[in-house]
Structures are given as C-alpha cells and as structure tokens.
Coordinates of C-alpha atoms in Angstrom, one line a residue:
M1 CA -16.6 8.1 -23.2
N2 CA -17.8 4.6 -22.4
K3 CA -19.7 3.7 -19.3
I4 CA -16.8 2.1 -17.5
S5 CA -14.5 5.1 -18.1
F6 CA -17.3 7.4 -16.9
F7 CA -17.6 5.5 -13.6
K8 CA -13.8 5.3 -13.2
W9 CA -13.4 9.1 -13.4
T10 CA -16.4 9.6 -11.2
H11 CA -14.6 7.4 -8.6
I12 CA -11.4 9.4 -8.9
F13 CA -13.3 12.7 -8.4
L14 CA -15.0 11.3 -5.3
L15 CA -11.7 10.2 -3.9
F16 CA -10.2 13.6 -4.1
S17 CA -13.4 15.4 -3.1
Y18 CA -13.5 13.2 0.1
N19 CA -10.4 14.8 1.5
F20 CA -7.6 15.9 -0.8
S21 CA -5.4 17.2 2.0
Y22 CA -4.8 13.6 3.2
S23 CA -5.0 11.8 -0.1
L24 CA -1.5 11.5 -1.6
P25 CA -1.8 9.4 -4.8
A26 CA 1.1 7.0 -5.4
H27 CA 0.5 6.6 -9.1
R28 CA 3.2 7.9 -11.5
A29 CA 2.7 8.2 -15.2
P30 CA 5.1 6.0 -17.3
G31 CA 8.2 7.9 -18.1
Q32 CA 7.5 10.6 -15.5
N33 CA 10.4 11.3 -13.0
Y34 CA 9.3 10.6 -9.5
L35 CA 10.8 14.0 -8.4
D36 CA 8.1 15.7 -10.4
K37 CA 5.6 14.1 -8.2
V38 CA 7.6 15.1 -5.1
Q39 CA 7.6 18.7 -6.2
E40 CA 3.8 18.5 -6.9
L41 CA 2.7 16.8 -3.7
I42 CA 5.2 17.0 -0.9
T43 CA 4.5 19.7 1.7
P44 CA 7.8 21.5 2.8
T45 CA 8.2 21.6 6.6
P46 CA 11.3 23.8 7.1
F47 CA 10.5 24.8 10.7
S48 CA 9.4 21.5 12.1
K49 CA 11.6 19.6 14.5
D50 CA 9.8 16.4 13.6
L51 CA 10.7 14.6 10.3
T52 CA 8.0 13.7 7.9
V53 CA 8.0 10.3 6.2
Y54 CA 9.5 11.7 3.1
D55 CA 12.2 13.6 5.0
S56 CA 13.2 10.4 6.9
Q57 CA 14.5 8.6 3.9
I58 CA 17.7 6.5 4.2
Y59 CA 19.5 4.1 1.9
F60 CA 18.9 0.3 2.2
N61 CA 22.3 -0.3 3.8
E62 CA 21.6 2.3 6.4
L63 CA 18.5 0.6 7.9
P64 CA 19.0 -0.5 11.5
N65 CA 19.6 -4.1 12.4
Q66 CA 16.6 -5.5 14.1
K67 CA 16.9 -7.8 17.1
K68 CA 13.2 -7.9 18.1
N69 CA 10.7 -10.3 16.6
D70 CA 7.2 -9.2 15.7
F71 CA 6.1 -12.8 15.4
R72 CA 7.2 -16.0 17.2
N73 CA 8.3 -17.6 13.9
Y74 CA 7.8 -17.5 10.2
D75 CA 4.8 -19.9 10.3
E76 CA 2.9 -17.5 12.6
M77 CA 3.8 -14.5 10.4
F78 CA 2.6 -16.5 7.3
R79 CA -0.7 -17.4 9.0
F80 CA -1.4 -13.8 9.8
F81 CA -0.4 -12.7 6.3
K82 CA -2.9 -15.1 4.7
T83 CA -5.6 -14.1 7.2
L84 CA -5.1 -10.4 6.6
R85 CA -5.0 -10.9 2.8
D86 CA -8.2 -12.9 2.7
K87 CA -10.2 -11.0 5.4
Q88 CA -13.5 -9.8 3.8
F89 CA -14.2 -7.0 6.3
I90 CA -15.8 -4.3 4.2
A91 CA -19.5 -4.3 3.5
H92 CA -19.8 -2.7 0.0
K93 CA -22.4 -3.0 -2.7
K94 CA -24.0 -6.2 -1.4
R95 CA -20.6 -7.9 -1.0
Q96 CA -18.1 -8.5 1.8
R97 CA -14.9 -7.2 0.3
R98 CA -11.2 -7.5 1.0
S99 CA -8.7 -4.6 0.6
S100 CA -8.1 -3.6 -3.0
W101 CA -5.2 -6.0 -3.6
M102 CA -6.2 -6.3 -7.3
Y103 CA -6.0 -2.6 -7.9
P104 CA -2.3 -2.0 -7.5
Q105 CA -2.4 1.3 -9.5
D106 CA -3.0 3.3 -6.3
G107 CA -4.2 3.3 -2.7
C108 CA -1.3 1.6 -1.0
W109 CA -1.4 3.9 2.0
L110 CA -5.0 2.9 2.6
R111 CA -4.3 -0.9 2.3
A112 CA -1.3 -0.6 4.6
E113 CA -3.3 1.2 7.2
L114 CA -6.2 -1.3 7.0
M115 CA -3.9 -4.2 7.2
N116 CA -2.4 -2.8 10.4
R117 CA -5.8 -2.1 11.9
N118 CA -7.0 -5.7 11.2
L119 CA -3.8 -7.1 12.6
E120 CA -4.3 -5.1 15.8
E121 CA -7.8 -6.3 16.1
L122 CA -6.7 -10.0 15.7
S123 CA -3.5 -9.9 17.8
K124 CA -3.3 -6.6 19.7
K125 CA -0.1 -5.8 17.8
S126 CA 0.6 -3.4 14.9
L127 CA 3.6 -3.3 12.6
H128 CA 5.9 -0.5 11.5
K129 CA 5.5 0.7 7.9
I130 CA 8.1 0.9 5.2
F131 CA 7.9 3.6 2.6
I132 CA 9.9 3.4 -0.7
F133 CA 10.6 6.4 -3.0
G134 CA 11.8 6.4 -6.6
N135 CA 10.9 5.6 -10.2
L136 CA 9.0 2.5 -9.1
N137 CA 7.5 0.0 -11.6
V138 CA 5.9 -3.4 -10.9
K139 CA 4.8 -6.1 -13.2
T140 CA 1.2 -7.1 -12.5
P141 CA -1.7 -9.0 -14.2
Y142 CA -4.1 -6.3 -13.0
S143 CA -3.2 -3.7 -15.6
H144 CA -3.9 -3.2 -19.2
S145 CA -0.2 -2.6 -19.9
G146 CA 1.0 -5.4 -17.6
D147 CA 2.7 -3.0 -15.2
V148 CA 2.1 -0.1 -12.9
S149 CA 4.3 2.9 -11.9
W150 CA 4.5 4.7 -8.6
W151 CA 6.6 7.5 -7.1
Y152 CA 6.2 5.9 -3.6
H153 CA 4.8 2.8 -2.1
V154 CA 4.1 1.6 1.4
A155 CA 3.3 -1.6 3.3
P156 CA 3.6 -3.0 6.8
V157 CA 7.0 -4.4 7.7
A158 CA 7.7 -7.2 10.2
S159 CA 11.0 -7.9 12.0
L160 CA 11.8 -11.6 12.4
E161 CA 15.2 -13.2 13.2
G162 CA 17.2 -10.2 12.0
E163 CA 15.3 -9.8 8.7
Y164 CA 12.7 -7.4 7.5
Y165 CA 9.7 -9.0 5.9
I166 CA 7.1 -7.0 3.9
L167 CA 3.4 -8.0 4.0
D168 CA 2.2 -6.7 0.7
P169 CA -0.3 -8.8 -1.3
S170 CA -0.6 -6.1 -4.0
I171 CA 3.0 -7.0 -5.1
E172 CA 3.2 -10.7 -3.9
S173 CA -0.1 -12.3 -2.9
L174 CA 1.4 -15.7 -1.9
R175 CA 3.8 -14.8 0.9
P176 CA 5.7 -12.1 2.8
L177 CA 8.8 -10.9 1.0
K178 CA 12.2 -10.1 2.4
L179 CA 12.9 -6.4 2.1
Q180 CA 15.5 -6.7 -0.6
E181 CA 13.3 -8.9 -2.7
W182 CA 10.4 -6.4 -2.3
V183 CA 12.6 -3.5 -3.3
L184 CA 14.0 -5.3 -6.4
K185 CA 10.4 -6.1 -7.6
Q186 CA 10.1 -2.3 -8.0
V187 CA 13.5 -1.1 -9.3
P188 CA 16.4 -2.7 -11.1
T189 CA 19.0 -2.0 -8.3
I190 CA 18.7 -1.3 -4.6
E191 CA 20.7 1.9 -4.8
Q192 CA 17.9 3.6 -6.8
V193 CA 15.5 4.2 -3.9
G194 CA 15.1 5.9 -0.6
L195 CA 13.4 4.0 2.3
S196 CA 11.6 5.4 5.4
L197 CA 11.0 3.0 8.3
C198 CA 8.2 4.7 10.3
A199 CA 5.8 4.2 13.1
P200 CA 2.5 2.2 12.6
N201 CA 0.5 5.4 12.4
A202 CA 2.5 7.0 9.7
F203 CA 0.0 7.3 6.9
N204 CA 1.5 9.0 3.8
P205 CA 4.7 10.8 2.8
N206 CA 3.5 14.1 4.3
S207 CA 2.8 12.4 7.7
L208 CA 5.2 12.5 10.6
C209 CA 7.4 9.4 10.5
E210 CA 6.8 8.9 14.2
E211 CA 3.1 9.8 14.1
I212 CA 1.3 8.8 17.3
Y213 CA -2.3 9.5 16.3
P214 CA -4.1 7.2 13.8
E215 CA -6.2 8.5 10.9
A216 CA -9.9 8.4 11.4
W217 CA -11.4 5.0 10.6
E218 CA -14.2 6.6 8.6
Y219 CA -11.8 8.4 6.4
V220 CA -9.6 5.4 5.7
L221 CA -12.6 3.1 5.0
G222 CA -14.4 5.6 2.9
N223 CA -11.5 6.1 0.6
Q224 CA -10.8 2.4 0.4
K225 CA -14.4 1.9 -0.9
V226 CA -13.6 4.3 -3.7
Y227 CA -10.7 2.0 -4.8
L228 CA -12.9 -1.0 -4.4
N229 CA -15.2 0.4 -7.1
M230 CA -12.1 1.0 -9.3
E231 CA -10.9 -2.5 -8.6
E232 CA -14.2 -4.0 -9.7
D233 CA -14.2 -1.8 -12.9
L234 CA -10.7 -2.9 -13.7
L235 CA -11.4 -6.6 -13.3
V236 CA -14.4 -6.2 -15.7
E237 CA -12.3 -4.4 -18.3
L238 CA -9.6 -7.1 -18.1
G239 CA -12.2 -9.9 -18.6
Y240 CA -11.7 -11.6 -15.3
D241 CA -14.4 -13.5 -13.4
V242 CA -15.4 -10.7 -11.1
D243 CA -17.8 -12.8 -8.9
A244 CA -15.1 -15.4 -8.3
Y245 CA -12.2 -13.0 -7.8
L246 CA -14.1 -10.7 -5.4
G247 CA -15.9 -13.6 -3.7
D248 CA -14.6 -16.8 -2.4
H249 CA -12.2 -17.7 -5.2
P250 CA -9.6 -15.0 -5.6
P251 CA -6.7 -15.9 -8.0
W252 CA -4.2 -16.7 -5.2
N253 CA -6.4 -19.5 -3.7

C-alpha cells in the first residue's frame, strides 16, 4: 500500500470512529443498486409519527409550488452562492480551507450543513435542504474514473420567483442550478429519483425531515476536516496544483 492510500484509509477510519451513528456515507459503488445501501444504512422507524428524510420522498412533479422568495432576486442569490463557495472558514493544517467541494465522492451532508450555517451567519437566514435518492452518477474532474456514484445526495435549496434553485458547488461550481437541471446531472430521467424537501436542520436520510435541532458544530466541523484531508490527497493523486486549488486560485476562479 502506498503512502497516499494509507492516509486515505486512515482518514476513512477516523471518520467512522468519530461518530458512526450520525455518519451516513453517500458513496455508492459503481453498478451497485442504491436499494442495497438503503437496506444497509436506513434505520426503520415503524412507530414514529414523524417522518424521516428518507420516508418523506416524493416525485419531482409532486413538489409544492413555492410562492415565497428566499432572496430578493437572482443577483443576490448568486452573490451569496459565490461567497459561500469561496469562504475559507476552516483552519486546518496551516491553511484556511473551504468546504470540500473538490471531493465529491462523499460528505455532501456536511457541506450542505456548513453552507447553511455560513449563510445564517452572513444573512440571518437558512435554506431548506433537498435530498435526492436513486442510482445517482455525476461526471467530475475530481475522480480517477471521471465520475462518482451516490445513493443519495443533499444540498441547500432556495425558492425564487416560483423556481427551486440548488446551491451545490460540488456539482456545479459556477452558479446555482434549477432543480430539474440539478436532478438531470445525476440521472438520465427525472422519474428515476425520489426527492425530500426538508427543514434546514435535516442532516442525513435518517434525520427527521422537519428536524428542529441542529447538529453539534464540533461534530460537523470535525467530520468535514476528515474530508478536507481526503480532498487534498485526491488532488495530489490527480496531479493538480494543490497550493493553488486549496489556496486563492481554485479552478472556478
């Protein structure tokens, strides 16, 4: 085993040692059916009156029409998107780091939570989250194979002028995506997924969809730091300029 592989598996071990009960990895092996991951990782709640994120799924055409606006206009939303994408708020290994946008393999639930916390700090508002379930696959330059596969994914969702916009730099680093575009970057047809539109504090598929209590900041940040290590290792493996990408010259600028 080479040095990079050793550190990668050490990071994975630390992630699940940190608190496995709350860590719900989104990664799916290529060719694996997402329902296998559901059977492995979803906690049944037959006696609960409150629906979990996973149990709250509906089809795309069943999503409610939104009349409220989370931002005054598209320009304001776009400015916040860029600020949240670029914010270097994590002190880690002698650097100030952004969220792990360049490690799309996993960690979406942490990135979504941190994005919302940063938005709340900047604007006193937080966004709902949109969870997607299915045999998801996304093309990316941050993978040896050129793509990554998930059984679920999550990102903050904004309502604006009757549209849902997804703020997800791990899939599209240049702009917010309309919901349908976001879905179709992950599956060939929109009918192939379930969607859960949940409260800002919903954290992973086993959380309550209408969760009112946030996860502990130390837990979220601690787990994100594990993925920051994995992001750095991946950029080295792929031959990218790590100092530039993790510093002041990320690839989207």
